[in-house]
């Protein structure tokens, strides 16, 4: 019983980590393709601003006032959420913008829901900068 | 009730309970609840409250800077994302933290914490 639970936890963690790496890689190299990770029902709260649906979310992300950036991830925590196969992921790290001397620290939370094709999409996304 | 108001009320209740009567946090967790505290994974109300009441400080005060919430899906759940400061008695500087709760409705028109993830934010 414990072994099965451990295996499930490891699975959730692997999925969470893989997703996070994929998400920030896309963000940093091909931001517009993040559209593949959101649906019409998706919600993003970005520094307090609420957006709904893949179109509005991607418009916001694409309009952020910087071209190049790099996310460095410090911590990734995952837990299964109750929604059949859903996963909550909590990330902290720093965001380096080109031309900025100091990186910005941030925390971000994702709620991932499985798709019929065996992948995940972002149903909930909350982003906050962590000011010193 | 407005979801933002519900989230704010929950957050205020949670941290004031934490700061004044930590053991009664057991009312907010169930057997299925999960806490990840600075990377350590704990499951179930009893184990979670044991962890929180054994933290190496007696008195503390949480000051909340931001609260964001979103509905999590058809089950009526709510995700709450908090950032703030944690002042420990006797410490000169407050610790900065972020915390995520996934609240699920109870049959008594209240909420319990299904998922809880806590991280300190180091400079």
PDB file of C-alpha atoms in Angstrom:
ATOM      1  CA  UNK A   1       0.000   0.000   0.000  1.00  0.00           C
ATOM      2  CA  UNK A   2       2.786   2.399   0.933  1.00  0.00           C
ATOM      3  CA  UNK A   3       4.807   1.384  -2.116  1.00  0.00           C
ATOM      4  CA  UNK A   4       1.904   2.240  -4.420  1.00  0.00           C
ATOM      5  CA  UNK A   5       1.433   5.592  -2.738  1.00  0.00           C
ATOM      6  CA  UNK A   6       5.161   6.324  -2.992  1.00  0.00           C
ATOM      7  CA  UNK A   7       5.119   5.437  -6.677  1.00  0.00           C
ATOM      8  CA  UNK A   8       2.144   7.706  -7.261  1.00  0.00           C
ATOM      9  CA  UNK A   9       3.879  10.531  -5.435  1.00  0.00           C
ATOM     10  CA  UNK A  10       6.991  10.047  -7.521  1.00  0.00           C
ATOM     11  CA  UNK A  11       4.873  10.067 -10.668  1.00  0.00           C
ATOM     12  CA  UNK A  12       3.208  13.329  -9.646  1.00  0.00           C
ATOM     13  CA  UNK A  13       6.579  14.848  -8.879  1.00  0.00           C
ATOM     14  CA  UNK A  14       8.052  13.748 -12.214  1.00  0.00           C
ATOM     15  CA  UNK A  15       5.104  15.173 -14.117  1.00  0.00           C
ATOM     16  CA  UNK A  16       5.292  18.419 -12.173  1.00  0.00           C
ATOM     17  CA  UNK A  17       9.009  18.847 -12.776  1.00  0.00           C
ATOM     18  CA  UNK A  18       8.765  17.963 -16.448  1.00  0.00           C
ATOM     19  CA  UNK A  19       5.937  20.408 -16.903  1.00  0.00           C
ATOM     20  CA  UNK A  20       7.775  23.244 -15.143  1.00  0.00           C
ATOM     21  CA  UNK A  21      10.898  22.736 -17.222  1.00  0.00           C
ATOM     22  CA  UNK A  22       8.850  22.672 -20.406  1.00  0.00           C
ATOM     23  CA  UNK A  23       6.807  25.723 -19.432  1.00  0.00           C
ATOM     24  CA  UNK A  24       9.753  27.981 -18.639  1.00  0.00           C
ATOM     25  CA  UNK A  25      11.736  26.728 -21.607  1.00  0.00           C
ATOM     26  CA  UNK A  26       8.871  27.763 -23.888  1.00  0.00           C
ATOM     27  CA  UNK A  27       8.474  31.064 -22.037  1.00  0.00           C
ATOM     28  CA  UNK A  28      12.155  31.863 -22.455  1.00  0.00           C
ATOM     29  CA  UNK A  29      12.591  30.735 -26.066  1.00  0.00           C
ATOM     30  CA  UNK A  30       9.221  30.817 -27.865  1.00  0.00           C
ATOM     31  CA  UNK A  31       6.735  32.695 -25.724  1.00  0.00           C
ATOM     32  CA  UNK A  32       3.808  32.619 -28.137  1.00  0.00           C
ATOM     33  CA  UNK A  33       3.799  28.829 -28.166  1.00  0.00           C
ATOM     34  CA  UNK A  34       2.651  28.848 -24.533  1.00  0.00           C
ATOM     35  CA  UNK A  35      -0.823  28.936 -26.123  1.00  0.00           C
ATOM     36  CA  UNK A  36      -0.581  25.147 -26.405  1.00  0.00           C
ATOM     37  CA  UNK A  37      -0.640  24.894 -22.595  1.00  0.00           C
ATOM     38  CA  UNK A  38      -3.824  26.872 -21.889  1.00  0.00           C
ATOM     39  CA  UNK A  39      -7.499  26.295 -22.685  1.00  0.00           C
ATOM     40  CA  UNK A  40     -10.553  28.526 -22.889  1.00  0.00           C
ATOM     41  CA  UNK A  41     -11.290  27.762 -19.241  1.00  0.00           C
ATOM     42  CA  UNK A  42      -7.784  28.641 -18.051  1.00  0.00           C
ATOM     43  CA  UNK A  43      -7.222  31.467 -15.587  1.00  0.00           C
ATOM     44  CA  UNK A  44      -4.119  33.541 -14.982  1.00  0.00           C
ATOM     45  CA  UNK A  45      -3.609  36.053 -12.191  1.00  0.00           C
ATOM     46  CA  UNK A  46      -0.454  37.998 -13.018  1.00  0.00           C
ATOM     47  CA  UNK A  47       0.677  40.375 -10.274  1.00  0.00           C
ATOM     48  CA  UNK A  48      -2.951  40.742  -9.230  1.00  0.00           C
ATOM     49  CA  UNK A  49      -4.374  41.194 -12.736  1.00  0.00           C
ATOM     50  CA  UNK A  50      -6.983  38.530 -13.599  1.00  0.00           C
ATOM     51  CA  UNK A  51      -7.216  37.047 -17.083  1.00  0.00           C
ATOM     52  CA  UNK A  52      -9.300  34.228 -18.484  1.00  0.00           C
ATOM     53  CA  UNK A  53      -8.954  32.096 -21.601  1.00  0.00           C
ATOM     54  CA  UNK A  54      -5.972  31.180 -23.746  1.00  0.00           C
ATOM     55  CA  UNK A  55      -6.288  34.252 -26.009  1.00  0.00           C
ATOM     56  CA  UNK A  56      -6.266  36.855 -23.248  1.00  0.00           C
ATOM     57  CA  UNK A  57      -3.623  34.998 -21.275  1.00  0.00           C
ATOM     58  CA  UNK A  58      -1.276  34.734 -24.236  1.00  0.00           C
ATOM     59  CA  UNK A  59      -1.890  38.349 -25.190  1.00  0.00           C
ATOM     60  CA  UNK A  60      -0.822  39.364 -21.695  1.00  0.00           C
ATOM     61  CA  UNK A  61       2.259  37.173 -21.648  1.00  0.00           C
ATOM     62  CA  UNK A  62       3.334  38.265 -25.117  1.00  0.00           C
ATOM     63  CA  UNK A  63       2.925  41.935 -24.207  1.00  0.00           C
ATOM     64  CA  UNK A  64       5.098  41.847 -21.098  1.00  0.00           C
ATOM     65  CA  UNK A  65       7.585  44.706 -21.432  1.00  0.00           C
ATOM     66  CA  UNK A  66      10.675  42.677 -22.192  1.00  0.00           C
ATOM     67  CA  UNK A  67      11.855  40.621 -25.143  1.00  0.00           C
ATOM     68  CA  UNK A  68      14.336  38.217 -23.728  1.00  0.00           C
ATOM     69  CA  UNK A  69      14.271  36.654 -20.319  1.00  0.00           C
ATOM     70  CA  UNK A  70      15.490  33.603 -18.468  1.00  0.00           C
ATOM     71  CA  UNK A  71      13.781  31.828 -15.579  1.00  0.00           C
ATOM     72  CA  UNK A  72      16.034  30.122 -13.035  1.00  0.00           C
ATOM     73  CA  UNK A  73      14.082  27.678 -10.866  1.00  0.00           C
ATOM     74  CA  UNK A  74      15.012  27.273  -7.180  1.00  0.00           C
ATOM     75  CA  UNK A  75      12.218  25.045  -5.842  1.00  0.00           C
ATOM     76  CA  UNK A  76       9.426  22.906  -7.282  1.00  0.00           C
ATOM     77  CA  UNK A  77       6.796  21.368  -4.977  1.00  0.00           C
ATOM     78  CA  UNK A  78       3.991  19.148  -6.296  1.00  0.00           C
ATOM     79  CA  UNK A  79       0.867  17.577  -4.840  1.00  0.00           C
ATOM     80  CA  UNK A  80      -2.062  15.751  -6.428  1.00  0.00           C
ATOM     81  CA  UNK A  81      -5.219  17.879  -6.345  1.00  0.00           C
ATOM     82  CA  UNK A  82      -8.592  16.186  -5.990  1.00  0.00           C
ATOM     83  CA  UNK A  83      -9.683  16.666  -9.604  1.00  0.00           C
ATOM     84  CA  UNK A  84      -9.092  13.226 -11.122  1.00  0.00           C
ATOM     85  CA  UNK A  85      -5.415  13.292 -11.977  1.00  0.00           C
ATOM     86  CA  UNK A  86      -4.961  17.010 -11.336  1.00  0.00           C
ATOM     87  CA  UNK A  87      -1.662  18.301  -9.978  1.00  0.00           C
ATOM     88  CA  UNK A  88      -0.796  21.474  -8.082  1.00  0.00           C
ATOM     89  CA  UNK A  89       2.730  22.787  -8.661  1.00  0.00           C
ATOM     90  CA  UNK A  90       4.391  25.526  -6.602  1.00  0.00           C
ATOM     91  CA  UNK A  91       7.527  27.093  -8.026  1.00  0.00           C
ATOM     92  CA  UNK A  92       9.972  29.663  -6.752  1.00  0.00           C
ATOM     93  CA  UNK A  93      12.886  31.097  -8.645  1.00  0.00           C
ATOM     94  CA  UNK A  94      14.363  34.167 -10.249  1.00  0.00           C
ATOM     95  CA  UNK A  95      13.680  35.872 -13.534  1.00  0.00           C
ATOM     96  CA  UNK A  96      16.539  37.527 -15.334  1.00  0.00           C
ATOM     97  CA  UNK A  97      15.683  40.175 -17.880  1.00  0.00           C
ATOM     98  CA  UNK A  98      18.290  41.158 -20.464  1.00  0.00           C
ATOM     99  CA  UNK A  99      19.565  44.656 -19.716  1.00  0.00           C
ATOM    100  CA  UNK A 100      18.549  44.415 -16.075  1.00  0.00           C
ATOM    101  CA  UNK A 101      21.366  44.091 -13.580  1.00  0.00           C
ATOM    102  CA  UNK A 102      19.457  42.289 -10.849  1.00  0.00           C
ATOM    103  CA  UNK A 103      17.182  39.285 -11.360  1.00  0.00           C
ATOM    104  CA  UNK A 104      13.609  39.439 -10.030  1.00  0.00           C
ATOM    105  CA  UNK A 105      12.534  36.804  -7.541  1.00  0.00           C
ATOM    106  CA  UNK A 106       9.158  35.199  -8.131  1.00  0.00           C
ATOM    107  CA  UNK A 107       6.725  32.526  -6.951  1.00  0.00           C
ATOM    108  CA  UNK A 108       4.218  30.848  -9.241  1.00  0.00           C
ATOM    109  CA  UNK A 109       1.497  28.290  -8.758  1.00  0.00           C
ATOM    110  CA  UNK A 110       0.019  26.043 -11.479  1.00  0.00           C
ATOM    111  CA  UNK A 111      -2.980  23.718 -11.339  1.00  0.00           C
ATOM    112  CA  UNK A 112      -2.553  21.167 -14.122  1.00  0.00           C
ATOM    113  CA  UNK A 113      -5.413  19.093 -15.499  1.00  0.00           C
ATOM    114  CA  UNK A 114      -4.873  15.970 -17.654  1.00  0.00           C
ATOM    115  CA  UNK A 115      -5.994  16.051 -21.284  1.00  0.00           C
ATOM    116  CA  UNK A 116      -7.514  13.074 -23.129  1.00  0.00           C
ATOM    117  CA  UNK A 117      -4.298  12.877 -25.164  1.00  0.00           C
ATOM    118  CA  UNK A 118      -2.299  12.010 -22.046  1.00  0.00           C
ATOM    119  CA  UNK A 119      -0.803  15.459 -21.558  1.00  0.00           C
ATOM    120  CA  UNK A 120      -1.615  18.345 -19.176  1.00  0.00           C
ATOM    121  CA  UNK A 121      -2.930  21.856 -19.576  1.00  0.00           C
ATOM    122  CA  UNK A 122      -2.829  24.782 -17.151  1.00  0.00           C
ATOM    123  CA  UNK A 123      -6.261  25.363 -15.632  1.00  0.00           C
ATOM    124  CA  UNK A 124      -5.012  27.817 -12.967  1.00  0.00           C
ATOM    125  CA  UNK A 125      -1.897  29.994 -12.988  1.00  0.00           C
ATOM    126  CA  UNK A 126      -0.954  32.583 -10.351  1.00  0.00           C
ATOM    127  CA  UNK A 127       2.260  34.610 -10.600  1.00  0.00           C
ATOM    128  CA  UNK A 128       3.748  36.968  -8.020  1.00  0.00           C
ATOM    129  CA  UNK A 129       7.078  38.737  -7.801  1.00  0.00           C
ATOM    130  CA  UNK A 130       8.751  38.430  -4.398  1.00  0.00           C
ATOM    131  CA  UNK A 131      10.060  41.817  -3.417  1.00  0.00           C
ATOM    132  CA  UNK A 132      13.032  41.949  -1.074  1.00  0.00           C
TER     133      UNK A 132
ATOM    134  CA  UNK B   1     -20.416  35.111  -1.481  1.00  0.00           C
ATOM    135  CA  UNK B   2     -17.704  36.752  -3.542  1.00  0.00           C
ATOM    136  CA  UNK B   3     -14.777  34.288  -3.946  1.00  0.00           C
ATOM    137  CA  UNK B   4     -12.197  36.962  -3.175  1.00  0.00           C
ATOM    138  CA  UNK B   5     -13.995  37.741   0.055  1.00  0.00           C
ATOM    139  CA  UNK B   6     -14.138  34.037   0.925  1.00  0.00           C
ATOM    140  CA  UNK B   7     -10.420  33.646   0.272  1.00  0.00           C
ATOM    141  CA  UNK B   8      -9.560  36.700   2.330  1.00  0.00           C
ATOM    142  CA  UNK B   9     -11.728  35.504   5.212  1.00  0.00           C
ATOM    143  CA  UNK B  10     -10.136  32.072   5.120  1.00  0.00           C
ATOM    144  CA  UNK B  11      -6.613  33.492   5.075  1.00  0.00           C
ATOM    145  CA  UNK B  12      -7.317  35.789   8.009  1.00  0.00           C
ATOM    146  CA  UNK B  13      -8.844  32.932   9.962  1.00  0.00           C
ATOM    147  CA  UNK B  14      -6.005  30.537   9.138  1.00  0.00           C
ATOM    148  CA  UNK B  15      -3.162  32.826  10.177  1.00  0.00           C
ATOM    149  CA  UNK B  16      -4.840  34.219  13.264  1.00  0.00           C
ATOM    150  CA  UNK B  17      -5.457  30.626  14.385  1.00  0.00           C
ATOM    151  CA  UNK B  18      -1.849  29.763  13.582  1.00  0.00           C
ATOM    152  CA  UNK B  19      -0.590  32.758  15.557  1.00  0.00           C
ATOM    153  CA  UNK B  20      -2.811  32.351  18.622  1.00  0.00           C
ATOM    154  CA  UNK B  21      -3.956  28.736  18.942  1.00  0.00           C
ATOM    155  CA  UNK B  22      -1.900  26.601  16.602  1.00  0.00           C
ATOM    156  CA  UNK B  23      -3.242  23.191  17.643  1.00  0.00           C
ATOM    157  CA  UNK B  24      -6.788  24.093  16.613  1.00  0.00           C
ATOM    158  CA  UNK B  25      -5.629  24.219  12.985  1.00  0.00           C
ATOM    159  CA  UNK B  26      -6.695  20.545  13.038  1.00  0.00           C
ATOM    160  CA  UNK B  27     -10.231  21.773  12.297  1.00  0.00           C
ATOM    161  CA  UNK B  28      -9.048  22.979   8.903  1.00  0.00           C
ATOM    162  CA  UNK B  29      -7.447  19.731   7.709  1.00  0.00           C
ATOM    163  CA  UNK B  30      -8.786  16.225   7.034  1.00  0.00           C
ATOM    164  CA  UNK B  31      -7.213  12.789   6.591  1.00  0.00           C
ATOM    165  CA  UNK B  32      -6.758  13.427   2.885  1.00  0.00           C
ATOM    166  CA  UNK B  33      -4.990  16.750   3.421  1.00  0.00           C
ATOM    167  CA  UNK B  34      -1.411  17.203   2.252  1.00  0.00           C
ATOM    168  CA  UNK B  35       1.171  19.700   3.466  1.00  0.00           C
ATOM    169  CA  UNK B  36       4.580  20.308   1.911  1.00  0.00           C
ATOM    170  CA  UNK B  37       6.511  22.449   4.358  1.00  0.00           C
ATOM    171  CA  UNK B  38       9.869  23.660   3.048  1.00  0.00           C
ATOM    172  CA  UNK B  39      10.044  20.535   0.914  1.00  0.00           C
ATOM    173  CA  UNK B  40       8.958  18.075   3.629  1.00  0.00           C
ATOM    174  CA  UNK B  41       5.788  16.147   2.692  1.00  0.00           C
ATOM    175  CA  UNK B  42       3.211  15.359   5.352  1.00  0.00           C
ATOM    176  CA  UNK B  43      -0.214  13.767   5.011  1.00  0.00           C
ATOM    177  CA  UNK B  44      -3.315  13.827   7.189  1.00  0.00           C
ATOM    178  CA  UNK B  45      -4.605  16.255   9.802  1.00  0.00           C
ATOM    179  CA  UNK B  46      -2.872  14.576  12.752  1.00  0.00           C
ATOM    180  CA  UNK B  47       0.580  14.527  11.157  1.00  0.00           C
ATOM    181  CA  UNK B  48       0.180  18.017   9.735  1.00  0.00           C
ATOM    182  CA  UNK B  49      -0.777  19.548  13.068  1.00  0.00           C
ATOM    183  CA  UNK B  50       2.038  17.620  14.764  1.00  0.00           C
ATOM    184  CA  UNK B  51       4.460  19.227  12.315  1.00  0.00           C
ATOM    185  CA  UNK B  52       3.049  22.732  12.752  1.00  0.00           C
ATOM    186  CA  UNK B  53       2.939  22.558  16.542  1.00  0.00           C
ATOM    187  CA  UNK B  54       6.494  21.235  16.695  1.00  0.00           C
ATOM    188  CA  UNK B  55       8.028  24.070  14.662  1.00  0.00           C
ATOM    189  CA  UNK B  56      10.950  25.536  16.611  1.00  0.00           C
ATOM    190  CA  UNK B  57       9.266  28.716  17.775  1.00  0.00           C
ATOM    191  CA  UNK B  58       6.564  29.484  20.296  1.00  0.00           C
ATOM    192  CA  UNK B  59       5.221  32.840  19.278  1.00  0.00           C
ATOM    193  CA  UNK B  60       4.897  34.134  15.763  1.00  0.00           C
ATOM    194  CA  UNK B  61       2.919  36.644  13.742  1.00  0.00           C
ATOM    195  CA  UNK B  62       2.010  36.363  10.069  1.00  0.00           C
ATOM    196  CA  UNK B  63       1.501  39.635   8.175  1.00  0.00           C
ATOM    197  CA  UNK B  64      -0.133  39.131   4.795  1.00  0.00           C
ATOM    198  CA  UNK B  65       0.976  41.178   1.794  1.00  0.00           C
ATOM    199  CA  UNK B  66      -0.956  39.600  -1.117  1.00  0.00           C
ATOM    200  CA  UNK B  67      -3.860  37.164  -1.494  1.00  0.00           C
ATOM    201  CA  UNK B  68      -4.825  35.808  -4.937  1.00  0.00           C
ATOM    202  CA  UNK B  69      -7.565  33.258  -5.530  1.00  0.00           C
ATOM    203  CA  UNK B  70      -9.103  31.303  -8.389  1.00  0.00           C
ATOM    204  CA  UNK B  71     -11.781  28.575  -8.553  1.00  0.00           C
ATOM    205  CA  UNK B  72     -10.063  25.244  -9.196  1.00  0.00           C
ATOM    206  CA  UNK B  73     -12.766  23.421 -11.120  1.00  0.00           C
ATOM    207  CA  UNK B  74     -16.196  21.784 -11.018  1.00  0.00           C
ATOM    208  CA  UNK B  75     -15.759  20.386  -7.496  1.00  0.00           C
ATOM    209  CA  UNK B  76     -16.173  23.869  -6.000  1.00  0.00           C
ATOM    210  CA  UNK B  77     -12.566  24.046  -4.874  1.00  0.00           C
ATOM    211  CA  UNK B  78     -10.625  27.277  -4.514  1.00  0.00           C
ATOM    212  CA  UNK B  79      -6.923  27.937  -4.932  1.00  0.00           C
ATOM    213  CA  UNK B  80      -5.470  30.640  -2.701  1.00  0.00           C
ATOM    214  CA  UNK B  81      -1.967  32.040  -3.142  1.00  0.00           C
ATOM    215  CA  UNK B  82      -0.548  34.111  -0.295  1.00  0.00           C
ATOM    216  CA  UNK B  83       2.644  36.057   0.250  1.00  0.00           C
ATOM    217  CA  UNK B  84       3.662  37.796   3.441  1.00  0.00           C
ATOM    218  CA  UNK B  85       6.023  38.073   6.369  1.00  0.00           C
ATOM    219  CA  UNK B  86       6.477  35.841   9.376  1.00  0.00           C
ATOM    220  CA  UNK B  87       7.830  37.534  12.483  1.00  0.00           C
ATOM    221  CA  UNK B  88       9.188  35.203  15.135  1.00  0.00           C
ATOM    222  CA  UNK B  89       9.397  36.479  18.706  1.00  0.00           C
ATOM    223  CA  UNK B  90      12.959  37.419  19.558  1.00  0.00           C
ATOM    224  CA  UNK B  91      14.115  37.597  15.928  1.00  0.00           C
ATOM    225  CA  UNK B  92      15.163  40.958  14.571  1.00  0.00           C
ATOM    226  CA  UNK B  93      14.132  40.394  10.954  1.00  0.00           C
ATOM    227  CA  UNK B  94      10.878  38.929   9.658  1.00  0.00           C
ATOM    228  CA  UNK B  95      11.014  35.956   7.286  1.00  0.00           C
ATOM    229  CA  UNK B  96       9.326  36.327   3.918  1.00  0.00           C
ATOM    230  CA  UNK B  97       7.098  33.458   2.767  1.00  0.00           C
ATOM    231  CA  UNK B  98       4.723  32.275   0.059  1.00  0.00           C
ATOM    232  CA  UNK B  99       1.993  29.725   0.630  1.00  0.00           C
ATOM    233  CA  UNK B 100      -0.558  28.005  -1.558  1.00  0.00           C
ATOM    234  CA  UNK B 101      -3.825  26.481  -0.292  1.00  0.00           C
ATOM    235  CA  UNK B 102      -6.326  24.381  -2.240  1.00  0.00           C
ATOM    236  CA  UNK B 103      -9.597  24.639  -0.322  1.00  0.00           C
ATOM    237  CA  UNK B 104     -12.449  22.181  -0.778  1.00  0.00           C
ATOM    238  CA  UNK B 105     -16.027  22.751   0.395  1.00  0.00           C
ATOM    239  CA  UNK B 106     -17.332  20.739   3.341  1.00  0.00           C
ATOM    240  CA  UNK B 107     -20.897  19.584   3.777  1.00  0.00           C
ATOM    241  CA  UNK B 108     -21.282  22.206   6.521  1.00  0.00           C
ATOM    242  CA  UNK B 109     -20.840  25.091   4.043  1.00  0.00           C
ATOM    243  CA  UNK B 110     -17.297  25.645   5.141  1.00  0.00           C
ATOM    244  CA  UNK B 111     -13.891  24.804   3.619  1.00  0.00           C
ATOM    245  CA  UNK B 112     -11.042  22.503   4.532  1.00  0.00           C
ATOM    246  CA  UNK B 113      -7.462  22.549   3.270  1.00  0.00           C
ATOM    247  CA  UNK B 114      -6.817  19.701   0.828  1.00  0.00           C
ATOM    248  CA  UNK B 115      -3.428  20.954  -0.440  1.00  0.00           C
ATOM    249  CA  UNK B 116      -1.028  23.225   1.435  1.00  0.00           C
ATOM    250  CA  UNK B 117       2.444  24.190   0.228  1.00  0.00           C
ATOM    251  CA  UNK B 118       4.672  26.540   2.227  1.00  0.00           C
ATOM    252  CA  UNK B 119       7.998  28.056   1.184  1.00  0.00           C
ATOM    253  CA  UNK B 120      10.195  30.716   2.706  1.00  0.00           C
ATOM    254  CA  UNK B 121      11.372  33.329   0.204  1.00  0.00           C
ATOM    255  CA  UNK B 122      15.072  33.870   0.675  1.00  0.00           C
ATOM    256  CA  UNK B 123      16.602  37.082  -0.594  1.00  0.00           C
TER     257      UNK B 123
END
